[in-house]
Short mmCIF file of C-alpha atoms (C1' of nucleotides) in Angstrom, two decimals:
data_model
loop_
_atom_site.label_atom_id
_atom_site.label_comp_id
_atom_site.label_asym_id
_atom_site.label_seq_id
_atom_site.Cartn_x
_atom_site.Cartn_y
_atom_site.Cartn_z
CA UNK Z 996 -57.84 77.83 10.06
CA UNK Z 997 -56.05 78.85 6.72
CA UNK Z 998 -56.18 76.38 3.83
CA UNK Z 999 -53.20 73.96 3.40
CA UNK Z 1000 -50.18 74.21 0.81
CA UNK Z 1001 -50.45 71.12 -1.40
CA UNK Z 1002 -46.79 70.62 0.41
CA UNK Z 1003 -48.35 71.18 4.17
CA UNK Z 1004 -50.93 68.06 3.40
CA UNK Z 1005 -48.36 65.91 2.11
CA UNK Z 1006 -46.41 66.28 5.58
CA UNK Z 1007 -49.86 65.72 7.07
CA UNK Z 1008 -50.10 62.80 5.53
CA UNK Z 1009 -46.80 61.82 5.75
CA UNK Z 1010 -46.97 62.03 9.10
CA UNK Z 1011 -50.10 59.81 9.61
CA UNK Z 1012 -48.74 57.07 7.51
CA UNK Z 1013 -45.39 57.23 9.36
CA UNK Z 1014 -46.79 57.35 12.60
CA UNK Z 1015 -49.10 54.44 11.84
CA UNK Z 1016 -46.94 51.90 10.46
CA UNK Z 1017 -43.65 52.57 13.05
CA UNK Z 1018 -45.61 53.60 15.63
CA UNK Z 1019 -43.46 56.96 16.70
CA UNK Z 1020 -43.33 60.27 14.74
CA UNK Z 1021 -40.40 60.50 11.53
CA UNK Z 1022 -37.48 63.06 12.36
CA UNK Z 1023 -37.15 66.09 9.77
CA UNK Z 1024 -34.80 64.54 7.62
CA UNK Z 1025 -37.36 61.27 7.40
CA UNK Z 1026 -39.98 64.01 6.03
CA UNK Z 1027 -37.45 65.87 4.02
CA UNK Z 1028 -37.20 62.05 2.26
CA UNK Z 1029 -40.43 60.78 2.36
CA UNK Z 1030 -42.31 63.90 0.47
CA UNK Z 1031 -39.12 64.52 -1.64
CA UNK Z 1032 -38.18 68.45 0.07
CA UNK Z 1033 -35.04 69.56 -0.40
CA UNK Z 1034 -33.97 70.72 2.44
CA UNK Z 1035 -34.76 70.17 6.12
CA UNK Z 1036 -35.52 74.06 6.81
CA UNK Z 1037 -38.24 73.98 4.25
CA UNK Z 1038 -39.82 71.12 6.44
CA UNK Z 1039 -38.74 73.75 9.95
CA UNK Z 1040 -40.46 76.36 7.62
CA UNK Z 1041 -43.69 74.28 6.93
CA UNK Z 1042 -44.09 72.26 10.51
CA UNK Z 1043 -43.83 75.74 11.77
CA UNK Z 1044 -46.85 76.87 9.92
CA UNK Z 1045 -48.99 73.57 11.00
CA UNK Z 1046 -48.01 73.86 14.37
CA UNK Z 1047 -49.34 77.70 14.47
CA UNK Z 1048 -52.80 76.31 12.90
CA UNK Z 1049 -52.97 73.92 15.30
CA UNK Z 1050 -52.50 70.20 13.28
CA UNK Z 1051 -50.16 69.18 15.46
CA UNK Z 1052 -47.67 70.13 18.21
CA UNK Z 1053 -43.76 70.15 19.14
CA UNK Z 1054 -41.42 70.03 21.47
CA UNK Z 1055 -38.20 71.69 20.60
CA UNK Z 1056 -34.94 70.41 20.68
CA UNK Z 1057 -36.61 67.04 20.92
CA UNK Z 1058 -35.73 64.48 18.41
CA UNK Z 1059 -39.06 63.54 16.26
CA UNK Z 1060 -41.05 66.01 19.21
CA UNK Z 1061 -43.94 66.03 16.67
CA UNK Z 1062 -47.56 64.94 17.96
CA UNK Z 1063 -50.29 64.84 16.19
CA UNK Z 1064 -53.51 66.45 16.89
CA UNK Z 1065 -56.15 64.09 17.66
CA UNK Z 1066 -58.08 64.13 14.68
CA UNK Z 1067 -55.22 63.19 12.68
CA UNK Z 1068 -54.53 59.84 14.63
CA UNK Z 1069 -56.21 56.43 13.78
CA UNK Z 1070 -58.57 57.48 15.88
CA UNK Z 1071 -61.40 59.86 14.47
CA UNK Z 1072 -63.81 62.36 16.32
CA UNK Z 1073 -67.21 61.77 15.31
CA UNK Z 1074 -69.76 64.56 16.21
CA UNK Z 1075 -73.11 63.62 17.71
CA UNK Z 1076 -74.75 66.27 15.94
CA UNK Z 1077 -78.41 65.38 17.09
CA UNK Z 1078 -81.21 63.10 17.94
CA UNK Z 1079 -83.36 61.10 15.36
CA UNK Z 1080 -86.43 60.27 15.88
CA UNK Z 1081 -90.24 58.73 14.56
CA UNK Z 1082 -91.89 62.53 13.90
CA UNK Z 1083 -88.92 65.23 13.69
CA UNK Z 1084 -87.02 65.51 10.72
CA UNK Z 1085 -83.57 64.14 10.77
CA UNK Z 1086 -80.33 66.72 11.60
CA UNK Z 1087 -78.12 67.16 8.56
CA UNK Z 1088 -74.66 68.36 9.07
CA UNK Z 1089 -73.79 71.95 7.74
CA UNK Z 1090 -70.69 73.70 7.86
CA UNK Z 1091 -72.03 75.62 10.97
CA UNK Z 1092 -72.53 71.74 12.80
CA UNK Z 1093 -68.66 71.39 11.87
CA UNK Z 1094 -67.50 74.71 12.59
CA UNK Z 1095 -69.05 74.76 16.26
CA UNK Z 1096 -66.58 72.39 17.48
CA UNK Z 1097 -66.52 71.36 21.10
CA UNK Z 1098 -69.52 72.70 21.89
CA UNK Z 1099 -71.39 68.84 20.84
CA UNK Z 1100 -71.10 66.03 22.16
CA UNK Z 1101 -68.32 63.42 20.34
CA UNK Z 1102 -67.47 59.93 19.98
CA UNK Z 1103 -63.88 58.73 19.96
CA UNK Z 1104 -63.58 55.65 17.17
CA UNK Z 1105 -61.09 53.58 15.36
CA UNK Z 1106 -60.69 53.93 11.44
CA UNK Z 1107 -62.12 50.18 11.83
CA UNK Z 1108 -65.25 51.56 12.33
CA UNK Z 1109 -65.79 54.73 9.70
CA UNK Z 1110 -63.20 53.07 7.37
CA UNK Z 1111 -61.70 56.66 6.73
CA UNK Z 1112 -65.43 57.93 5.01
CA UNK Z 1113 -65.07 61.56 4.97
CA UNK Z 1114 -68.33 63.47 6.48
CA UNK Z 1115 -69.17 61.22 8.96
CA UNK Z 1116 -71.41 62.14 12.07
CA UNK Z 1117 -73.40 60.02 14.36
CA UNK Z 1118 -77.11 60.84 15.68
CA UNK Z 1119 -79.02 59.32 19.10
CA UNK Z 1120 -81.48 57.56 18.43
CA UNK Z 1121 -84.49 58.49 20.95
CA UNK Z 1122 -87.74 56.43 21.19
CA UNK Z 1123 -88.25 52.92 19.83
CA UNK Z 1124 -89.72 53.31 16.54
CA UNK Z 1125 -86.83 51.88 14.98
CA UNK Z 1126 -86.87 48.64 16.49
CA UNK Z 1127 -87.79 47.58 12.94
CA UNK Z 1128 -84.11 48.46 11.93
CA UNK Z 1129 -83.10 46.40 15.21
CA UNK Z 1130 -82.26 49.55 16.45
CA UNK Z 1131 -83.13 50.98 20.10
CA UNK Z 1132 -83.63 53.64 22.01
CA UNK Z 1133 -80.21 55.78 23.47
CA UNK Z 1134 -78.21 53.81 19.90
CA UNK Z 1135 -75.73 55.57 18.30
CA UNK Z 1136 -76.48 55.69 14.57
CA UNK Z 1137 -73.08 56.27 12.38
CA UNK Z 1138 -74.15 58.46 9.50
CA UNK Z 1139 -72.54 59.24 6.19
CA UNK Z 1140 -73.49 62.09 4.64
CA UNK Z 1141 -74.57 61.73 0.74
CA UNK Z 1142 -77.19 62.82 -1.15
CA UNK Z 1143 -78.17 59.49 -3.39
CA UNK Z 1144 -78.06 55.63 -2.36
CA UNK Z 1145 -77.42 52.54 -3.67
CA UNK Z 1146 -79.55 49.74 -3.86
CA UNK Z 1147 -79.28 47.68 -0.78
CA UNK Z 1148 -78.01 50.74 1.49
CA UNK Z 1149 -79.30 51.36 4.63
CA UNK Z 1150 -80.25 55.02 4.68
CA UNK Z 1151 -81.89 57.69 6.78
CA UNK Z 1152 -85.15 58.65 5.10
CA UNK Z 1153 -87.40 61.75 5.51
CA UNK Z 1154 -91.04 60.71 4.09
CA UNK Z 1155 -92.19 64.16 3.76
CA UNK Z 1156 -95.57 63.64 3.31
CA UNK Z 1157 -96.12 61.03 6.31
CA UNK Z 1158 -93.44 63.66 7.91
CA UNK Z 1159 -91.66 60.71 9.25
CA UNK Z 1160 -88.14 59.73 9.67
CA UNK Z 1161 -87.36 56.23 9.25
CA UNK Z 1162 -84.12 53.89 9.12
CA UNK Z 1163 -84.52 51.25 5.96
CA UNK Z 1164 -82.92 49.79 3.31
CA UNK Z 1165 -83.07 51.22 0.10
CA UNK Z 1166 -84.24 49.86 -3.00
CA UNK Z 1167 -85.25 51.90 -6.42
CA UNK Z 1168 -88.18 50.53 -8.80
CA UNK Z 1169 -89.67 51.06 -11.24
CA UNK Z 1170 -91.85 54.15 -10.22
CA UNK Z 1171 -91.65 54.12 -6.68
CA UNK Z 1172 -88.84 53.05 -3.97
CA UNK Z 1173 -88.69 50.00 -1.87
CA UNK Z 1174 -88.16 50.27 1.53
CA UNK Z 1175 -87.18 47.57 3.61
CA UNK Z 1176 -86.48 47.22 7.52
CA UNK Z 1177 -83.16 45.77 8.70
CA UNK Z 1178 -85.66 42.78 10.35
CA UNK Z 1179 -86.12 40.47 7.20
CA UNK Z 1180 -89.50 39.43 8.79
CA UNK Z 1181 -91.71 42.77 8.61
CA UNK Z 1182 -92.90 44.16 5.32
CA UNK Z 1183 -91.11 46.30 3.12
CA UNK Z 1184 -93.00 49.78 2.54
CA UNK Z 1185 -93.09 51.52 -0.76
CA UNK Z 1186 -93.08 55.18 -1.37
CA UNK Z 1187 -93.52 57.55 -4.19
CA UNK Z 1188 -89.87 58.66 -4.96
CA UNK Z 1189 -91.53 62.15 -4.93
CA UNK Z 1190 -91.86 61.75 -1.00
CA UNK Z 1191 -88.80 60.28 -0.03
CA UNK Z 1192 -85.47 62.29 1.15
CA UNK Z 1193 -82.61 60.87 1.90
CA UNK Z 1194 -80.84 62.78 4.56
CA UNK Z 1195 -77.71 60.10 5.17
CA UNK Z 1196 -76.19 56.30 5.05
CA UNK Z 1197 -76.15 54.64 7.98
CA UNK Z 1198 -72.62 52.83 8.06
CA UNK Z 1199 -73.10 51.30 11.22
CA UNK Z 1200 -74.46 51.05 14.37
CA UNK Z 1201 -73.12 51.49 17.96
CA UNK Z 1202 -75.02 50.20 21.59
CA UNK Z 1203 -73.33 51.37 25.01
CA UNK Z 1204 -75.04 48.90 27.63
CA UNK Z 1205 -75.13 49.31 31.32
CA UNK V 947 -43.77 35.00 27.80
CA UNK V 948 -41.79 35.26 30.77
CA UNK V 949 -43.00 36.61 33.40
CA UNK V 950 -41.27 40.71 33.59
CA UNK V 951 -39.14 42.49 36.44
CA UNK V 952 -40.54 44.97 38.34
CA UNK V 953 -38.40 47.02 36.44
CA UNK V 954 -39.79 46.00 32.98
CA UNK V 955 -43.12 46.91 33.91
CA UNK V 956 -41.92 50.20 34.68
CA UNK V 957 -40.15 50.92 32.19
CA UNK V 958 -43.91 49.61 29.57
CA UNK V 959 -45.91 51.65 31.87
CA UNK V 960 -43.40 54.65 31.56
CA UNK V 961 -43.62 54.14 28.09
CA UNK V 962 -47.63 53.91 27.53
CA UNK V 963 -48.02 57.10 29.83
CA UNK V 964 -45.01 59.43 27.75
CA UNK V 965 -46.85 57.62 24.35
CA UNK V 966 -50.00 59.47 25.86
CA UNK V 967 -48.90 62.47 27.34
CA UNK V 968 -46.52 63.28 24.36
CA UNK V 969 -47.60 61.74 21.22
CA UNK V 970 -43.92 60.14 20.80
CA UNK V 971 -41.93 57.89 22.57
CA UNK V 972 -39.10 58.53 24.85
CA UNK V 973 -35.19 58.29 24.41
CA UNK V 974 -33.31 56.16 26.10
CA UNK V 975 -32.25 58.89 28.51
CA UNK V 976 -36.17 59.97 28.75
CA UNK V 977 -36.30 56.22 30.31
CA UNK V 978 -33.41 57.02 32.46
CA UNK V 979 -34.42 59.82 34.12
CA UNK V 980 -38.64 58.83 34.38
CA UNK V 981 -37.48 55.73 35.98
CA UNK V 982 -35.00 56.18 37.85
CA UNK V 983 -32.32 53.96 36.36
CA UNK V 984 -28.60 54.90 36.74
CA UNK V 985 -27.49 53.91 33.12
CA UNK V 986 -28.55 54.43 29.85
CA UNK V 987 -27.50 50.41 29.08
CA UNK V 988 -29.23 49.27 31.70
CA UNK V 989 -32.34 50.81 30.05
CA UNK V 990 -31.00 49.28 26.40
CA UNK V 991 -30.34 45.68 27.83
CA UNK V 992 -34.08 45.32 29.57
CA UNK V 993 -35.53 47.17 26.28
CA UNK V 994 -33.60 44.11 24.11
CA UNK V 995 -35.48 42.02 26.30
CA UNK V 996 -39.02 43.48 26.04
CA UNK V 997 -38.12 43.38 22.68
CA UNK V 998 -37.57 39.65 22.69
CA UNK V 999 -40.81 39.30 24.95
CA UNK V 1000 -42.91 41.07 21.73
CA UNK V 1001 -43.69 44.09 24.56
CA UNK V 1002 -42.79 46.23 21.44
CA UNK V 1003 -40.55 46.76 18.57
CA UNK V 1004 -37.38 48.83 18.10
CA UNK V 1005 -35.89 50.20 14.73
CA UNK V 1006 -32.05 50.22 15.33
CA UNK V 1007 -30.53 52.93 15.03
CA UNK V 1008 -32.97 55.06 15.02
CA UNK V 1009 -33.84 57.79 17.77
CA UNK V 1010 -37.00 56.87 19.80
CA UNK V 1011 -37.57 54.08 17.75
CA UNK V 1012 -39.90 52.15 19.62
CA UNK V 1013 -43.08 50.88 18.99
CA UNK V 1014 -45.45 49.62 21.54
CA UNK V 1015 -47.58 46.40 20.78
CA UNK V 1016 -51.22 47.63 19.76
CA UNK V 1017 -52.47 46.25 23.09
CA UNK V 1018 -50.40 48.59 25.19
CA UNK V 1019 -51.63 51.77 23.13
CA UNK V 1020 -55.11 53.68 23.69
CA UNK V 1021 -56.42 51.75 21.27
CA UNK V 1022 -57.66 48.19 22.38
CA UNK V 1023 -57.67 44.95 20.42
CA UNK V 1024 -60.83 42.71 20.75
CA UNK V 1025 -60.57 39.27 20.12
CA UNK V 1026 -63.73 37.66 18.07
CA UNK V 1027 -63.49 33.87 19.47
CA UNK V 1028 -66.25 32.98 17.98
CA UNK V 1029 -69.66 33.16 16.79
CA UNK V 1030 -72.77 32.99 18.83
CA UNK V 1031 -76.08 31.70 17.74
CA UNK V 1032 -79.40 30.51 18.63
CA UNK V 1033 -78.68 26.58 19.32
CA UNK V 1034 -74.74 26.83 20.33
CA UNK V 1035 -72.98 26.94 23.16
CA UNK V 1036 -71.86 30.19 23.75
CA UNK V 1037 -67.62 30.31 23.09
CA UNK V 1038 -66.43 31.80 26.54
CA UNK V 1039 -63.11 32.67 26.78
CA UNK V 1040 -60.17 30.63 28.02
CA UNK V 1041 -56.14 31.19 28.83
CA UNK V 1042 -55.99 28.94 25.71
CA UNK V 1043 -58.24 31.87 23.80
CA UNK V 1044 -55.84 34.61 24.73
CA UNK V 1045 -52.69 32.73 23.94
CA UNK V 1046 -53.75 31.86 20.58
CA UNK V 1047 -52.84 35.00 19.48
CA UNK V 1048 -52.48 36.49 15.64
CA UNK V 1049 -55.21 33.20 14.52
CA UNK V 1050 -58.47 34.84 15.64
CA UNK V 1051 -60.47 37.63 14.00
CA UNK V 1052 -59.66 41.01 16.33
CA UNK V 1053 -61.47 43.93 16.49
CA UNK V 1054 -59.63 47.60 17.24
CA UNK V 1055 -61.90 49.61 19.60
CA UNK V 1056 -61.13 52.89 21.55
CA UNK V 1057 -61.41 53.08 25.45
CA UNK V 1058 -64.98 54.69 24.70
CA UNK V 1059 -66.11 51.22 23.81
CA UNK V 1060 -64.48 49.09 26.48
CA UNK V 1061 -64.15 52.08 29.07
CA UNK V 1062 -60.77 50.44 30.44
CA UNK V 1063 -62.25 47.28 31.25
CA UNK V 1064 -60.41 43.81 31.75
CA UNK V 1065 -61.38 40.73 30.04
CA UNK V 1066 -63.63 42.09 27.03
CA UNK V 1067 -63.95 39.67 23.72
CA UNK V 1068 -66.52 40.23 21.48
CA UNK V 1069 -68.93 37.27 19.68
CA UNK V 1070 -70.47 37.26 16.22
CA UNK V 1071 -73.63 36.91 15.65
CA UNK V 1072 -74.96 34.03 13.62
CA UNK V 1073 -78.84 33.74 12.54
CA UNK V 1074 -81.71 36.31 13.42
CA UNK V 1075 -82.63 34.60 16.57
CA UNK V 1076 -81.52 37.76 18.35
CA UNK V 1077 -83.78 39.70 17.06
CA UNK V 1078 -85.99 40.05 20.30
CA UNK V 1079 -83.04 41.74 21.24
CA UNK V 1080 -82.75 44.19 18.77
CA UNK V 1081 -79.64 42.13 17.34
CA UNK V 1082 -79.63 40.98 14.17
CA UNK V 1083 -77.54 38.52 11.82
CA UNK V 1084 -74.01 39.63 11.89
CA UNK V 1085 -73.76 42.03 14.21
CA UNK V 1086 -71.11 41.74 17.10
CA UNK V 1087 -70.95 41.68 20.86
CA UNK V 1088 -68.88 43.24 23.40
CA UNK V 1089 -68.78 40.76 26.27
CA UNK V 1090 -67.06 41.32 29.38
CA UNK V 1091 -65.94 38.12 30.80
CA UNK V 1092 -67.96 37.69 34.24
CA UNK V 1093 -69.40 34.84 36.69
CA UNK V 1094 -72.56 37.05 38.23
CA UNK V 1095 -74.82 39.73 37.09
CA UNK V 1096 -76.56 42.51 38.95
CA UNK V 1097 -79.99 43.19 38.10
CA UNK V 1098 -81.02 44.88 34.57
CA UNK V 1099 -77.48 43.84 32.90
CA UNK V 1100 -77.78 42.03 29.52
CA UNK V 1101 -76.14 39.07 29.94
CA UNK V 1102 -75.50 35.95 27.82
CA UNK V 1103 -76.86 33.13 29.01
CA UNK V 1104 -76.95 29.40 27.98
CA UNK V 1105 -80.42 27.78 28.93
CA UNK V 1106 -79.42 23.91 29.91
CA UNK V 1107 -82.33 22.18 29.70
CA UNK V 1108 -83.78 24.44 26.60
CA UNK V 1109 -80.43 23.86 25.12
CA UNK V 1110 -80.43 27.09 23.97
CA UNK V 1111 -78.06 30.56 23.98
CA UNK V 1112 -79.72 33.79 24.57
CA UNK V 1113 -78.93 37.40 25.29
CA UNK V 1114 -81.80 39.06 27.76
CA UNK V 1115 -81.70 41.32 30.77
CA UNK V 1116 -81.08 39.76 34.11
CA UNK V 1117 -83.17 39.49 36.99
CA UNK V 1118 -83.23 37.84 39.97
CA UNK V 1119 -86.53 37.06 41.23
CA UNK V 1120 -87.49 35.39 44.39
CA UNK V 1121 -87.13 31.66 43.37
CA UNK V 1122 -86.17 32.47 39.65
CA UNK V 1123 -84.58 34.20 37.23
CA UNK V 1124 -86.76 36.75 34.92
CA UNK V 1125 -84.95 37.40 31.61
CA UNK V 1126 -86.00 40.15 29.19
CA UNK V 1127 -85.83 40.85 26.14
CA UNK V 1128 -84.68 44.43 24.80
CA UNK V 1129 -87.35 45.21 23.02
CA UNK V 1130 -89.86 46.18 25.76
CA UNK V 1131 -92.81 45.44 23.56
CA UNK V 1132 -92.10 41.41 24.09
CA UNK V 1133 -92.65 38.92 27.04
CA UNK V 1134 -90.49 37.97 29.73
CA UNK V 1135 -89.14 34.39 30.31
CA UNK V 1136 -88.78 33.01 33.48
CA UNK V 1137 -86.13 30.20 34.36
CA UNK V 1138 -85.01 27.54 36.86
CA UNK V 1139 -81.66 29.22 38.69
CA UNK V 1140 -80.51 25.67 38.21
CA UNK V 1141 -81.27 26.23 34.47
CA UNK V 1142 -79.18 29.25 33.63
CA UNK V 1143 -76.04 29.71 33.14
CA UNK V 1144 -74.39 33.27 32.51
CA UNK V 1145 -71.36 33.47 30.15
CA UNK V 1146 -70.87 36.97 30.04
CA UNK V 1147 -71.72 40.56 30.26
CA UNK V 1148 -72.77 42.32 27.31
CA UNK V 1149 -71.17 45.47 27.30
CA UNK V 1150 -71.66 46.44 23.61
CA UNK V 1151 -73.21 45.73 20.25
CA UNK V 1152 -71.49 47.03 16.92
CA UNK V 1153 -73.09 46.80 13.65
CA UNK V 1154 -71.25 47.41 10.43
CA UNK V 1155 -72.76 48.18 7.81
CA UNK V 1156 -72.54 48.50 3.77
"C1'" DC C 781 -39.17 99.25 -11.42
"C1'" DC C 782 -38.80 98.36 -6.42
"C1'" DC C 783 -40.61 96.38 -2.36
"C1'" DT C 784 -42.77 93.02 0.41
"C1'" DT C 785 -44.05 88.48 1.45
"C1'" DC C 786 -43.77 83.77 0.96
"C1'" DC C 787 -40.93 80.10 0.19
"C1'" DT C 788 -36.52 77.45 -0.94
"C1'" DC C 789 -31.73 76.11 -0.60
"C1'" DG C 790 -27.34 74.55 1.40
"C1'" DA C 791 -24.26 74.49 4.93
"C1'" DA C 792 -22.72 74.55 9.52
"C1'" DC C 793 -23.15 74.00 14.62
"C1'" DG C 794 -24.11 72.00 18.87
"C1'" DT C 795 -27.04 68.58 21.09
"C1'" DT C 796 -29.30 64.59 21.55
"C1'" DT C 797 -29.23 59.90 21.16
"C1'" DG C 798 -28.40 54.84 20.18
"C1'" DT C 799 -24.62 51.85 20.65
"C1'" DT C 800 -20.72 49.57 22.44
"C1'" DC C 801 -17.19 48.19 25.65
"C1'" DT C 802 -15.13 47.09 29.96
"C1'" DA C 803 -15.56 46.30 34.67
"C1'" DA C 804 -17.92 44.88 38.46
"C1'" DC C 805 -21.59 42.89 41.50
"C1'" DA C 806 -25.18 39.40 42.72
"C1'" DA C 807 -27.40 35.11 42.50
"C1'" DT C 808 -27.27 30.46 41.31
"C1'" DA C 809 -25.53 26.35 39.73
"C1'" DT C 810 -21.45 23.04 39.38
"C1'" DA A 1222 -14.64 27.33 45.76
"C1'" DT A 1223 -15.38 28.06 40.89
"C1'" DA A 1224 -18.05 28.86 36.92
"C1'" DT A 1225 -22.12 30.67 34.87
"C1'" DT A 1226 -25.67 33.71 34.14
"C1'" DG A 1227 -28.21 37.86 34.88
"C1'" DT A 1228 -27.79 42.63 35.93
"C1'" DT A 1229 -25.73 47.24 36.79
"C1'" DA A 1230 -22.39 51.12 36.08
"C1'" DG A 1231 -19.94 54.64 33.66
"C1'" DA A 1232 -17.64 56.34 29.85
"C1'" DA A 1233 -16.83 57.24 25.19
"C1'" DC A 1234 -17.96 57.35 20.21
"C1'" DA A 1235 -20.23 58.10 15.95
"C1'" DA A 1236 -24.40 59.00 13.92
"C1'" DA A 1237 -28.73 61.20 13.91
"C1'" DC A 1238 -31.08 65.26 14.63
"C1'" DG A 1239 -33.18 70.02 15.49
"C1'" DT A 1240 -31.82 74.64 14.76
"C1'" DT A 1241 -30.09 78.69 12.69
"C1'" DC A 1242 -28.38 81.78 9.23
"C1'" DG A 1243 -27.53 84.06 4.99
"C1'" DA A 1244 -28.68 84.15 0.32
"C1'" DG A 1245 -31.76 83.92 -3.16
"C1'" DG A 1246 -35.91 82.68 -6.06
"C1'" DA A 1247 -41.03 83.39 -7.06
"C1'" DA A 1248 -45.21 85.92 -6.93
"C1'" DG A 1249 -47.78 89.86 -6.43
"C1'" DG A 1250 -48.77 94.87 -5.44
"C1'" DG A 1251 -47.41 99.57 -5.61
#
DNA sequence: CCCTTCCTCGAACGTTTGTTCTAACAATAT
DNA sequence: ATATTGTTAGAACAAACGTTCGAGGAAGGG
């Protein structure tokens, strides 16, 4: 997939807005208005080139025939890149997880849910050694990927010398880091900031039952 | 709202299944042909009244200018009716619930979450007396409105004589009613059938987080 | 410099499409 | 029977719309 004209993005996003508030796709003129082209065939032109790389499809000769590919709906893909779990080190997305598309298993949400975070990716939990974070075994953990927290964020820890991976809430001291399960009653545990690597943010938390 | 012809709901279920197959909505002569009406004002006069129903919106003027109500798209609106906690009855929903539209708190979920069912609402959480179930402060429930539970479902149930709301697997024992918590590692309780009252399927749990 | 490629511009054409109007039919009430 | 209301039918119109074409600018490579 070739990189976008600064022009081709606005449409995108033109589109998405459009489509969101009226609920049905803007005719050519609408775009030629709403991203202040010129002309309509420089929209033809451009809407040519994102239909060949595959943002979004049309059906000629059909007034407003434009749909958008998935991804660029209110509803968002979200990889399941992986499992997390007490003793193996938590998955990290790369640009290979991204790239090998399809091949994963995905999870179809609402902007409600990832608020429109860019990077997000969700892991299975397996086993129940999170049931400190009040999370079980087969949940879906939302993950954001950054490389520093906030104080008070839950994040997704790799202790490398207990070579553990643990969900808790973050909290930096002075010379070491606090970290505290979701369930107020247990114990906080405090680390050397030395041994602690934060892989991700957890941004929420998703339970399919029966 | 008035109850709809036969060939209103035809023309909203032609309408939700071109929204999905095409990504845009259909003319007025799309709606003609797909089902099988003789006149293009026919189509227009029972669109002004789904219209007037709040089925959907309709810009004037404008070419496939029609906007289906959220609840008619892929995307599903939840209603939150209420909160659910340790010592309170839990909220189950009524025709009064679903009429009150536009008041309540609503939650937009994809099919994933609801998988097409009929009947969900979800319930926030209020205190840490969940936590046996790995549900904690906050966090809310899919419920699924239903009478009866089969075996191993979570189910909310309201204890009569304890006075008390819970959420715990279901079991039907000979001559009671074993009810488990999530987290494997605690006890059982066992109930009175007289005692227990089901409210609803749990179907779900979402926690948001940061 | 010329040539190619990418992109822009404006206009024109032929459909598609929403709208409107009149007439008529059916069901129901007066 | 007459009036009223709800619904259908077909035609016609004007506006909206996708498409196409020729010309030309901008950028880069030879």
């Amino acid at each position: 997939m070739k990189e976008l004209s600064t022009k081709q993005s606005r449409i995108l996003d033109f589109l998405r807005q459009f489509l969101e508030d009226k609920g049905y796709p803007p005719s050519i003129r609408d775009i030629v208005k709403g991203c202040k082209i010129s002309s309509t065939s420089v929209v033809e032109y451009n809407l040519r080139i994102l239909e060949r790389e595959g943002y979004l499809r049309r059906d000629r000769e059909v007034s407003r025939g434009i749909e958008l590919s998935p991804r660029n709906r209110g509803i968002v893909r979200v990889p399941i890149i992986g499992y997390i779990a007490a003793g193996e080190p938590i998955p990290v997305p790369s640009a290979d997880t991204w790239s090998a598309l399809g091949i994963a298993e995905s999870l179809e949400l609402t902007q409600e849910l990832t608020r429109g975070k860019e990077g997000v990716y969700a892991l299975k939990v397996k086993g129940t050694s999170m049931v400190d974070a009040l999370i079980n075994d087969g949940d879906l953990v939302l993950m954001q990927h950054v490389e520093t927290a906030e104080n008070g964020e839950m994040v997704a820890v790799w202790l490398k010398r207990e070579k553990e991976a643990t969900l808790k809430k973050f909290y930096l001291e002075p010379g070491r880091i606090r970290l505290q399960p979701a369930n107020e009653e247990m114990k906080p545990i405090y680390a050397d900031p030395e041994d602690v690597e934060i892989q991700g943010k957890v941004i929420g938390i998703i339970r399919k039952l029966e």
